PDB file of C-alpha atoms in Angstrom:
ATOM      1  CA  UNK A1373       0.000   0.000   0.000  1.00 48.00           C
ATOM      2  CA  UNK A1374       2.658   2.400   1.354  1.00 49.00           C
ATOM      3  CA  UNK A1375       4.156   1.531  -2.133  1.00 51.00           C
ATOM      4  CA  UNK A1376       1.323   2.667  -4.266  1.00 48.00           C
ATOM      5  CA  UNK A1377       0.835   6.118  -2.307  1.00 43.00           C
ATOM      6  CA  UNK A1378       4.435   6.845  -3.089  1.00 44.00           C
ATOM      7  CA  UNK A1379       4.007   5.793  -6.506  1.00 40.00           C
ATOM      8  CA  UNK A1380       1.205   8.156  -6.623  1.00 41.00           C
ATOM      9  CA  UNK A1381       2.731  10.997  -4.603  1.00 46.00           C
ATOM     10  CA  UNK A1382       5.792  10.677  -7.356  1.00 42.00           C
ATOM     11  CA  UNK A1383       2.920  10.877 -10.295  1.00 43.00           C
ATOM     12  CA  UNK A1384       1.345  14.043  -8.992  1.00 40.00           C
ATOM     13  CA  UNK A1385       4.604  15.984  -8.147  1.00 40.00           C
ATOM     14  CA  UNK A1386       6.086  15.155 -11.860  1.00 44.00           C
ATOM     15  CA  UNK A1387       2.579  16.326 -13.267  1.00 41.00           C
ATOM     16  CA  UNK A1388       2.442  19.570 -11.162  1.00 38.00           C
ATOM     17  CA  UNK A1389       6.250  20.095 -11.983  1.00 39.00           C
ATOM     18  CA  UNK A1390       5.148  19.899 -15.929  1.00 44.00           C
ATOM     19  CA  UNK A1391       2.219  22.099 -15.702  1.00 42.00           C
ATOM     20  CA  UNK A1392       4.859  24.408 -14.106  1.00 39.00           C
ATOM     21  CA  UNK A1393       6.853  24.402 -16.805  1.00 40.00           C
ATOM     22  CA  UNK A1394       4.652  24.338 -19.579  1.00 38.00           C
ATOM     23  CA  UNK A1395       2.247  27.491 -17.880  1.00 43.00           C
ATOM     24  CA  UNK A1396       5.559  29.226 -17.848  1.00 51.00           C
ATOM     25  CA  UNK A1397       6.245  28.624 -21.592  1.00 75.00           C
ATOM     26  CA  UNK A1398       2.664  29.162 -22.968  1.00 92.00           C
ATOM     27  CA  UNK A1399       2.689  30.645 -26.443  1.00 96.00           C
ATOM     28  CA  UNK A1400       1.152  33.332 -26.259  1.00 97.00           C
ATOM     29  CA  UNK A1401       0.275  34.480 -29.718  1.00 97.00           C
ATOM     30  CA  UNK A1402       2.348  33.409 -33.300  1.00 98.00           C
ATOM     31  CA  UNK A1403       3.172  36.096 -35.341  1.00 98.00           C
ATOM     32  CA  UNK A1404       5.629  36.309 -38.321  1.00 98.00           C
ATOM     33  CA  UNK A1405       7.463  33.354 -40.037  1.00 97.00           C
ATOM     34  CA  UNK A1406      10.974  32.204 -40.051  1.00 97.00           C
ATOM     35  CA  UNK A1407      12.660  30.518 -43.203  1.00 95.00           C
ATOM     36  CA  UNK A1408      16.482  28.959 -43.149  1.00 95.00           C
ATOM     37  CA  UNK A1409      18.617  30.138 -46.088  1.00 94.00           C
ATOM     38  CA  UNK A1410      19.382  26.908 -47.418  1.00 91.00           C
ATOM     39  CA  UNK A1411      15.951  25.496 -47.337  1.00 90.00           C
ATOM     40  CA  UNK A1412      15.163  28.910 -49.073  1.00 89.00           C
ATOM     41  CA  UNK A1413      17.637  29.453 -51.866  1.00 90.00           C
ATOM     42  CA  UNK A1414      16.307  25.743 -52.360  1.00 89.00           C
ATOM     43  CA  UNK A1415      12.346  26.695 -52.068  1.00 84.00           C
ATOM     44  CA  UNK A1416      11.771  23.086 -50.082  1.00 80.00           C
ATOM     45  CA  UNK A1417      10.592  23.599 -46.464  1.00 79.00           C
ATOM     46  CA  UNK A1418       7.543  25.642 -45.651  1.00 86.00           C
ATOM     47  CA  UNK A1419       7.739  28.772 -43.577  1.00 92.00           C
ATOM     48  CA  UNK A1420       7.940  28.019 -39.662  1.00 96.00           C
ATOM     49  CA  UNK A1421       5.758  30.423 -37.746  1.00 97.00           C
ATOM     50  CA  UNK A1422       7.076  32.425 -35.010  1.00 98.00           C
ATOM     51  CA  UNK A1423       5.375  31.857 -31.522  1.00 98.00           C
ATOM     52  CA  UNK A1424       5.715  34.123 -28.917  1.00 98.00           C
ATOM     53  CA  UNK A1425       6.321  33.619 -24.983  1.00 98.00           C
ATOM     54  CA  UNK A1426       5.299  36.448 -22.520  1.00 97.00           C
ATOM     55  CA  UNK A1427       7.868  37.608 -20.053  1.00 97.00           C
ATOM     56  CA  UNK A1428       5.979  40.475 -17.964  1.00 96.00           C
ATOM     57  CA  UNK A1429       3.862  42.456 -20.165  1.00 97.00           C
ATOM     58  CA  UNK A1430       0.423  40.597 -20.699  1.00 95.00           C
ATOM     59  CA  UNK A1431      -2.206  38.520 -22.274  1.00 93.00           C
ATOM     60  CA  UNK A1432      -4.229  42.148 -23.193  1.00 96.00           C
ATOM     61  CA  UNK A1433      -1.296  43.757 -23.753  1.00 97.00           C
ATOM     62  CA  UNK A1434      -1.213  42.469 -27.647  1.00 98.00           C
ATOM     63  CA  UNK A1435      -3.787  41.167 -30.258  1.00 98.00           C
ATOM     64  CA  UNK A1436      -3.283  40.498 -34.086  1.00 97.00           C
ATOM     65  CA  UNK A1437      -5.723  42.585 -36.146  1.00 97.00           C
ATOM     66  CA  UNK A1438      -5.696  40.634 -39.670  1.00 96.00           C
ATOM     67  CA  UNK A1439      -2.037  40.482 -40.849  1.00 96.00           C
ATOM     68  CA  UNK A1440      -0.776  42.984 -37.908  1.00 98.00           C
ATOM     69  CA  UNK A1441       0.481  43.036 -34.357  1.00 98.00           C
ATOM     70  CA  UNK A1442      -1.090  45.396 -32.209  1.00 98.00           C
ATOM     71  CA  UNK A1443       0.839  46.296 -28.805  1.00 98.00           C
ATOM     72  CA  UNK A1444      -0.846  48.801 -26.619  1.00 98.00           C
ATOM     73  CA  UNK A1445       2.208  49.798 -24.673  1.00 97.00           C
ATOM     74  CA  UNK A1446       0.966  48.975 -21.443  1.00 97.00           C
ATOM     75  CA  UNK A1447       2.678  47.151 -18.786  1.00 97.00           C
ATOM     76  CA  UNK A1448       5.959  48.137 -20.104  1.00 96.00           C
ATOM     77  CA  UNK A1449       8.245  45.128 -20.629  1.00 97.00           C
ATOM     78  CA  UNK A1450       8.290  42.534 -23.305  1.00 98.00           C
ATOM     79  CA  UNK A1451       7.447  39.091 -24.890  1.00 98.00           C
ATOM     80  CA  UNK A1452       9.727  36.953 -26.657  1.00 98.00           C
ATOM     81  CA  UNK A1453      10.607  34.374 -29.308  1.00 98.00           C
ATOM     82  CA  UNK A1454       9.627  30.642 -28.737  1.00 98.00           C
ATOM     83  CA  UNK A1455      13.493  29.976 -29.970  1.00 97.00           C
ATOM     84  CA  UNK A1456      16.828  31.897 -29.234  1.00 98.00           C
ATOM     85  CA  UNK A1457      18.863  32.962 -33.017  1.00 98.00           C
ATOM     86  CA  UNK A1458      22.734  33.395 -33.554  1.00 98.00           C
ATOM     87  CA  UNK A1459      22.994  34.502 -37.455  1.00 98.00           C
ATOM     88  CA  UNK A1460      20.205  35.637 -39.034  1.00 98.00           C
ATOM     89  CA  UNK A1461      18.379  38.466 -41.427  1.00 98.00           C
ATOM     90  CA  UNK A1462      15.094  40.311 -39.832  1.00 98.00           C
ATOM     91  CA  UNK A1463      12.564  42.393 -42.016  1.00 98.00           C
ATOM     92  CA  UNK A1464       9.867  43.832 -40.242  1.00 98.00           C
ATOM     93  CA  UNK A1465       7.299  46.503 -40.657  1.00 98.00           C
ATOM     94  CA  UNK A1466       6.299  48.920 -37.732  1.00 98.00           C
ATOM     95  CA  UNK A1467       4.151  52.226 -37.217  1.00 98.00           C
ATOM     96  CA  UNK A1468       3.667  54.123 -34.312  1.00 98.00           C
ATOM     97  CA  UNK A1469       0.149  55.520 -33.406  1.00 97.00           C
ATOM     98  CA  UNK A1470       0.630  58.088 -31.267  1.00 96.00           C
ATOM     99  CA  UNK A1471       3.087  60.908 -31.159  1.00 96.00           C
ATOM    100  CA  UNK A1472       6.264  60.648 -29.077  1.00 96.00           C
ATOM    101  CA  UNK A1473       5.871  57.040 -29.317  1.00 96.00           C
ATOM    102  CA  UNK A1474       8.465  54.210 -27.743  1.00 96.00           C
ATOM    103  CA  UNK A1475       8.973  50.716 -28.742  1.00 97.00           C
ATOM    104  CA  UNK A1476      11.805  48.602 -30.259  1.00 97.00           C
ATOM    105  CA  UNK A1477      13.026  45.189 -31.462  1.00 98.00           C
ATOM    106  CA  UNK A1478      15.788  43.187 -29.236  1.00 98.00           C
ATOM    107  CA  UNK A1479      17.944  40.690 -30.986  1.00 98.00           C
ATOM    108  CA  UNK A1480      20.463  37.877 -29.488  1.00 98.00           C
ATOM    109  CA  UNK A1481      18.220  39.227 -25.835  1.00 98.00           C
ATOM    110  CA  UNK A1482      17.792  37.026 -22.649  1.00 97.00           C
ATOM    111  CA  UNK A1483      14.812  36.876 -20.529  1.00 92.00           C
ATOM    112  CA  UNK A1484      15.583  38.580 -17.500  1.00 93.00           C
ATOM    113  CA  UNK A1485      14.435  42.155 -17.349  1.00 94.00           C
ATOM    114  CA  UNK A1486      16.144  44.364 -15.186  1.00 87.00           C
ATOM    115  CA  UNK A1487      14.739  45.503 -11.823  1.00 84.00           C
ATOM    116  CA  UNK A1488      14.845  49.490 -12.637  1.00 86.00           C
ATOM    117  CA  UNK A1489      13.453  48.582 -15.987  1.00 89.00           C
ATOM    118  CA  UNK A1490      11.379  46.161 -16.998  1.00 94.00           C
ATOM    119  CA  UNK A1491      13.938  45.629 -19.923  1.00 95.00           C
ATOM    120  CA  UNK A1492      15.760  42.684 -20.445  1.00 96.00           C
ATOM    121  CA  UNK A1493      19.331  42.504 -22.006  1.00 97.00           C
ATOM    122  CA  UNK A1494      20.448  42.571 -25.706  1.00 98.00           C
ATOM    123  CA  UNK A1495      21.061  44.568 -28.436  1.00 98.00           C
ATOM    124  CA  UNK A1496      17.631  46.920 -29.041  1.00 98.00           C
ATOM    125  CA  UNK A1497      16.632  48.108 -32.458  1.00 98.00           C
ATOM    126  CA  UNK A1498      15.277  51.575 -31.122  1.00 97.00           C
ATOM    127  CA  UNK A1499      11.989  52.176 -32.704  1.00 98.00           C
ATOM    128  CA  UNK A1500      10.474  56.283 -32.034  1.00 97.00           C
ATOM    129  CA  UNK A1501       8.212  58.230 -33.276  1.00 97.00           C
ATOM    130  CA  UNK A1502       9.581  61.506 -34.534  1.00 96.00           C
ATOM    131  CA  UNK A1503       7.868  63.574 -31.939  1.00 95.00           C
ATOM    132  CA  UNK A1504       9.720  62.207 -28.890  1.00 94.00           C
ATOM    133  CA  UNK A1505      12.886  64.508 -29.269  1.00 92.00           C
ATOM    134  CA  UNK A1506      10.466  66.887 -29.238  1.00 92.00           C
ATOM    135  CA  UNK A1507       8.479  65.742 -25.872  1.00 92.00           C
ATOM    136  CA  UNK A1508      11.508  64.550 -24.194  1.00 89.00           C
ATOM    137  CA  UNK A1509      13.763  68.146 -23.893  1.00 88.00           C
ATOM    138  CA  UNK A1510      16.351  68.765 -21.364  1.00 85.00           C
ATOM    139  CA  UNK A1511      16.773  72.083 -20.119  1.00 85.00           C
ATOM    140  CA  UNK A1512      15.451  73.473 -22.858  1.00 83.00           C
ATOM    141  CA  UNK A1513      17.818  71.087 -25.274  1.00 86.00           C
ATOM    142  CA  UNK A1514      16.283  69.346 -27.807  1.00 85.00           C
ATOM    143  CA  UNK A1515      17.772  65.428 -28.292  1.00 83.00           C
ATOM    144  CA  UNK A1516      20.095  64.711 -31.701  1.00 81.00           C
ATOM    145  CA  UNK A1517      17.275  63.761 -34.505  1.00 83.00           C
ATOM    146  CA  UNK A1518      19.027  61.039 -34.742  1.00 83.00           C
ATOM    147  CA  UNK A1519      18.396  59.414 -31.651  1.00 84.00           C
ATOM    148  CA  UNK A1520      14.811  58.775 -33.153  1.00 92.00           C
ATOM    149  CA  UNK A1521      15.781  57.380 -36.441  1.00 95.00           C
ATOM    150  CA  UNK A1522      16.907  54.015 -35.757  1.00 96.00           C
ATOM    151  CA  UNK A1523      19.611  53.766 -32.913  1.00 96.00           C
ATOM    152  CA  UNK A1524      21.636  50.636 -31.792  1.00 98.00           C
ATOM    153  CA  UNK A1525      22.875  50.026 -28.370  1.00 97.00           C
ATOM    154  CA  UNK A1526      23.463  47.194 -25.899  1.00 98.00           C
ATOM    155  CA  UNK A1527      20.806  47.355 -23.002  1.00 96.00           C
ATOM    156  CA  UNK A1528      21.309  45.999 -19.655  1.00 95.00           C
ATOM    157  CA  UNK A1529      24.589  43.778 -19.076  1.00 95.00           C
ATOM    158  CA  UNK A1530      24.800  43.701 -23.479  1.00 98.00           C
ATOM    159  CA  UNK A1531      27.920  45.333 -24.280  1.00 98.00           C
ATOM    160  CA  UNK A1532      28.366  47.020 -28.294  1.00 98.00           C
ATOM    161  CA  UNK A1533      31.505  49.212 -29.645  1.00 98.00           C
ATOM    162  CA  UNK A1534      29.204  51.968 -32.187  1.00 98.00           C
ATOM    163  CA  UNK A1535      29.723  52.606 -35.701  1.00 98.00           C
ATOM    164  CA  UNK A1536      28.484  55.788 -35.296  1.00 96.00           C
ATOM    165  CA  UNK A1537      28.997  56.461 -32.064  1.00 95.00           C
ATOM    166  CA  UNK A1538      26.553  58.986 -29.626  1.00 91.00           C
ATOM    167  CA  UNK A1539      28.216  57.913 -26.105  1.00 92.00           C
ATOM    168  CA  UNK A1540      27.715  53.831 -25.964  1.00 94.00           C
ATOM    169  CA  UNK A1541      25.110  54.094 -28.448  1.00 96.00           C
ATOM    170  CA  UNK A1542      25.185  53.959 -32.791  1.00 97.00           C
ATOM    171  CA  UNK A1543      22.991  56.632 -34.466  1.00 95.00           C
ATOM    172  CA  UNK A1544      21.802  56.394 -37.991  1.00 96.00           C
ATOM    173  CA  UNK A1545      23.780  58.730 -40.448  1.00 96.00           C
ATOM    174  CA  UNK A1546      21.046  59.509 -42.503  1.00 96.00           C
ATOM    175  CA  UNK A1547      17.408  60.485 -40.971  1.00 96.00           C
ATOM    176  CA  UNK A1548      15.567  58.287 -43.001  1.00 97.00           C
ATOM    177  CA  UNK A1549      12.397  57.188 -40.456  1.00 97.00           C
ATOM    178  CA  UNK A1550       8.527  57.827 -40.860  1.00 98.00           C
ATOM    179  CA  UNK A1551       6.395  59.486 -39.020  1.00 96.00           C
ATOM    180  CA  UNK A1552       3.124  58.665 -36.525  1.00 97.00           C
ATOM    181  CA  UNK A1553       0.642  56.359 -38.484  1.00 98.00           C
ATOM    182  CA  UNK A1554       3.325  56.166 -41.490  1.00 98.00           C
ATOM    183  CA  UNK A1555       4.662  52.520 -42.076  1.00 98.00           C
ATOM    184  CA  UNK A1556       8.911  52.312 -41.660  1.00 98.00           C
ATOM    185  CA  UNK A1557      10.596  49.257 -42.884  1.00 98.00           C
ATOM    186  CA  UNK A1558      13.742  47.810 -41.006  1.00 98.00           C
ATOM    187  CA  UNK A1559      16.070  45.156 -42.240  1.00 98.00           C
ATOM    188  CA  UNK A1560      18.300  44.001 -39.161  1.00 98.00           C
ATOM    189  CA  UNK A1561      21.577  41.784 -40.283  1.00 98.00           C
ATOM    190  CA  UNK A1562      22.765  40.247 -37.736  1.00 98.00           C
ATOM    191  CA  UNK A1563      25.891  37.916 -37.937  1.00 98.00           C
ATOM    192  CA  UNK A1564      28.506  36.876 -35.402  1.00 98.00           C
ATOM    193  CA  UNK A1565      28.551  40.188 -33.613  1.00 98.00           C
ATOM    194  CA  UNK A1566      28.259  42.453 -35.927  1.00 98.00           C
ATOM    195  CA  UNK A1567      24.411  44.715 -36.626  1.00 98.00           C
ATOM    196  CA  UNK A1568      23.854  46.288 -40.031  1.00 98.00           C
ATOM    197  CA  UNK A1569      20.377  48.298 -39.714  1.00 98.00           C
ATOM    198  CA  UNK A1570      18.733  49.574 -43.055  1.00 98.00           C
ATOM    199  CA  UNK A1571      15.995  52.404 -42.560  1.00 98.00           C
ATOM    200  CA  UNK A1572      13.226  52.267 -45.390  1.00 98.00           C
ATOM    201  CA  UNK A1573      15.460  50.572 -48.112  1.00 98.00           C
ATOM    202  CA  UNK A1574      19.290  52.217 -47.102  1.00 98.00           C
ATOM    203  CA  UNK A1575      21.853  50.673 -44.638  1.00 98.00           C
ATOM    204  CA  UNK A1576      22.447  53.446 -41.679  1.00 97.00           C
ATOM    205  CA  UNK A1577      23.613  52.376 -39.213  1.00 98.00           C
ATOM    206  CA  UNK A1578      25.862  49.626 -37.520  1.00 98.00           C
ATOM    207  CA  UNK A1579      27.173  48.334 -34.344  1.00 98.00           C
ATOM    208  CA  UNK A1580      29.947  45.512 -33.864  1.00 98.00           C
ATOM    209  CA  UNK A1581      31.747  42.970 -31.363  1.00 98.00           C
ATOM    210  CA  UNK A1582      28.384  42.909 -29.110  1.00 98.00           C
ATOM    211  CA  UNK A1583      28.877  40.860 -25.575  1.00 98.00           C
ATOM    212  CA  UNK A1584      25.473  38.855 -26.514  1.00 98.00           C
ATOM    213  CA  UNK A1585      25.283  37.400 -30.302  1.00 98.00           C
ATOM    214  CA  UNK A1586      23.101  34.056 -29.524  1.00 98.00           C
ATOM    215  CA  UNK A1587      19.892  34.658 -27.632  1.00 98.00           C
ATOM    216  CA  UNK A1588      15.681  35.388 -28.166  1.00 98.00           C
ATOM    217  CA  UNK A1589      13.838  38.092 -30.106  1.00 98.00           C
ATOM    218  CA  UNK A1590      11.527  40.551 -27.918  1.00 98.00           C
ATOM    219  CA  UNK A1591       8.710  42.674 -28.862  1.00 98.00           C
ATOM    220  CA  UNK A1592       8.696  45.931 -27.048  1.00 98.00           C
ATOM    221  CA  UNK A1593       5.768  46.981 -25.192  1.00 97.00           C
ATOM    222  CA  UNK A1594       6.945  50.735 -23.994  1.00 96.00           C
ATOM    223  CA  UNK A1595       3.755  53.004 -23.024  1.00 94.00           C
ATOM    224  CA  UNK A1596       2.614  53.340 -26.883  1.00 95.00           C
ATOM    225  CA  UNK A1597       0.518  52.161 -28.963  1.00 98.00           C
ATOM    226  CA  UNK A1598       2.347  50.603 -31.901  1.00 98.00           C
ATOM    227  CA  UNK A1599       1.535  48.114 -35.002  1.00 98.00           C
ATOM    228  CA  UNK A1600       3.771  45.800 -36.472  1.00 98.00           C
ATOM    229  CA  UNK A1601       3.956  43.483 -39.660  1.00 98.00           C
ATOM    230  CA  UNK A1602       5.648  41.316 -42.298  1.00 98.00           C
ATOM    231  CA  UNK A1603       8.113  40.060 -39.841  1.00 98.00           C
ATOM    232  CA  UNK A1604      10.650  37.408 -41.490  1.00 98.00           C
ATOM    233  CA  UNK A1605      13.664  35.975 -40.816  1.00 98.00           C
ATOM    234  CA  UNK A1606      16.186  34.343 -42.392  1.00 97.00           C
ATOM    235  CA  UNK A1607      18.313  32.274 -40.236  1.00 97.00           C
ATOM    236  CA  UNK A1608      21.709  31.835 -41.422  1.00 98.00           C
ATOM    237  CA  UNK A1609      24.566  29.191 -41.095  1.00 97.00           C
ATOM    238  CA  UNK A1610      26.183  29.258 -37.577  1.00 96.00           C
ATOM    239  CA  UNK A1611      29.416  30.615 -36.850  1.00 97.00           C
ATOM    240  CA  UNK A1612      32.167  30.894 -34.014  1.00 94.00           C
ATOM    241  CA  UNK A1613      30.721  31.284 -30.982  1.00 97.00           C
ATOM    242  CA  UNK A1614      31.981  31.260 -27.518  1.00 97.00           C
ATOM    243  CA  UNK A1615      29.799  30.091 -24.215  1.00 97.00           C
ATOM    244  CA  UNK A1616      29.706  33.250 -22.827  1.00 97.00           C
ATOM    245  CA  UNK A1617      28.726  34.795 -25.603  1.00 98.00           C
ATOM    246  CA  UNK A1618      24.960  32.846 -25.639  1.00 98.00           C
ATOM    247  CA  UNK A1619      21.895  33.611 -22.862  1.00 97.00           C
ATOM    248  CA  UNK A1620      21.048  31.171 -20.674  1.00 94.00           C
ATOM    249  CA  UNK A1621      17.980  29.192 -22.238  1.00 91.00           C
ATOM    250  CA  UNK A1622      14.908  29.073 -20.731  1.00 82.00           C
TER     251      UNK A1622
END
């Protein structure tokens, strides 16, 4: 008897163990698709959808509306990719809704957001509206433009040298983003290190030698309103890598 209540007390604890761990992995919404370059150059595998994984923003915070990803801003904080990505190409479509807006992509990203916050660590693709240098003065100074069209930077405990360097952090050379309810296009190449970001069809900016180079995409979630679409990637071949350059999985 006593044999058959531990053999049931072992049952229950491995079952509440899994439900653990799979409540703490729920997908919470697919959006976007991601292709290998072999199997595309080759046109034999399907696309592979791209499934998301809340970290602390929530289950409101985000709905698709047709082909589009809606994020309403609120809590700040993010969700992230079902799978973490070394080398790999990123095309995505984004519009802000509201002037001044915030949000942003983070690539090779872990899933620990810091305490003072609500960010985790990687490299963010900054995504503004125009308005926010505009909103966001300093005794009386206005921010560089530039700040709002398409700046790289390592967040948190991510480490990047600039290519264009404004303190730690890359700015584009050439103001190329679109205003509130105007569609911008990014292409984000990102390979063993090394960022190249293209604004709306021109490569402008660039960071290199990042601390972090395999982890998860996040979605931003950063008090605005903001719409996002045609995300793809291409995931390319591997390449050297050490341990401590990769997030811990989760």
């Amino acid at each position: 008897m006593r044999r058959r209540y531990k053999f049931l007390s072992v049952f229950v604890l491995c079952w509440l163990l899994q439900q653990g761990l799979t409540q703490g992995q729920q997908v919470l919404f697919e959006f976007g698709e991601k292709k290998d370059f072999n199997d595309l150059i080759s046109g034999t595998v399907a696309p592979e959808p791209l499934k998301w994984i809340d970290v602390n923003t929530s289950d409101t915070s985000w709905y698709r509306d047709g082909e589009k990803l809606v994020c309403k801003g609120l809590p700040i904080g993010v969700v992230r990719s079902e799978k973490m990505y070394q080398n790999f190409i990123m095309h995505v479509e984004w519009r802000h809704l509201e002037k001044g807006g915030n949000s942003g992509i983070f690539v090779w990203c872990d899933d620990e957001p810091e305490e003072y916050s609500r960010l985790p660590s990687g490299v963010e693709v900054q995504m503004l509206e125009l308005d926010w240098v505009n909103q966001n003065k300093r005794d009386g100074a206005m921010p560089p433009i530039a700040y709002v069209h398409g700046e790289l930077f390592g967040a948190g405990k991510a480490k990047t040298i600039p290519d264009n360097p404004r303190g730690e952090r890359s700015k584009s050379i050439e103001n190329r983003c679109l205003g509130v309810g105007e569609w911008n296009k990014y292409t984000v190449v990102c390979v063993d290190g090394t960022i190249k970001l293209s604004v709306n069809g021109k490569f402008v900016n660039g960071i290199r030698e990042s601390s972090q180079r395999k982890g998860y995409l996040c979605l931003e979630s950063e008090g605005a309103k903001i719409e996002f679409k045609n995300l793809h990637i291409i995931e390319l071949e591997k390449g050297y890598i050490l341990p401590e350059h990769i997030v811990e999985a989760k």
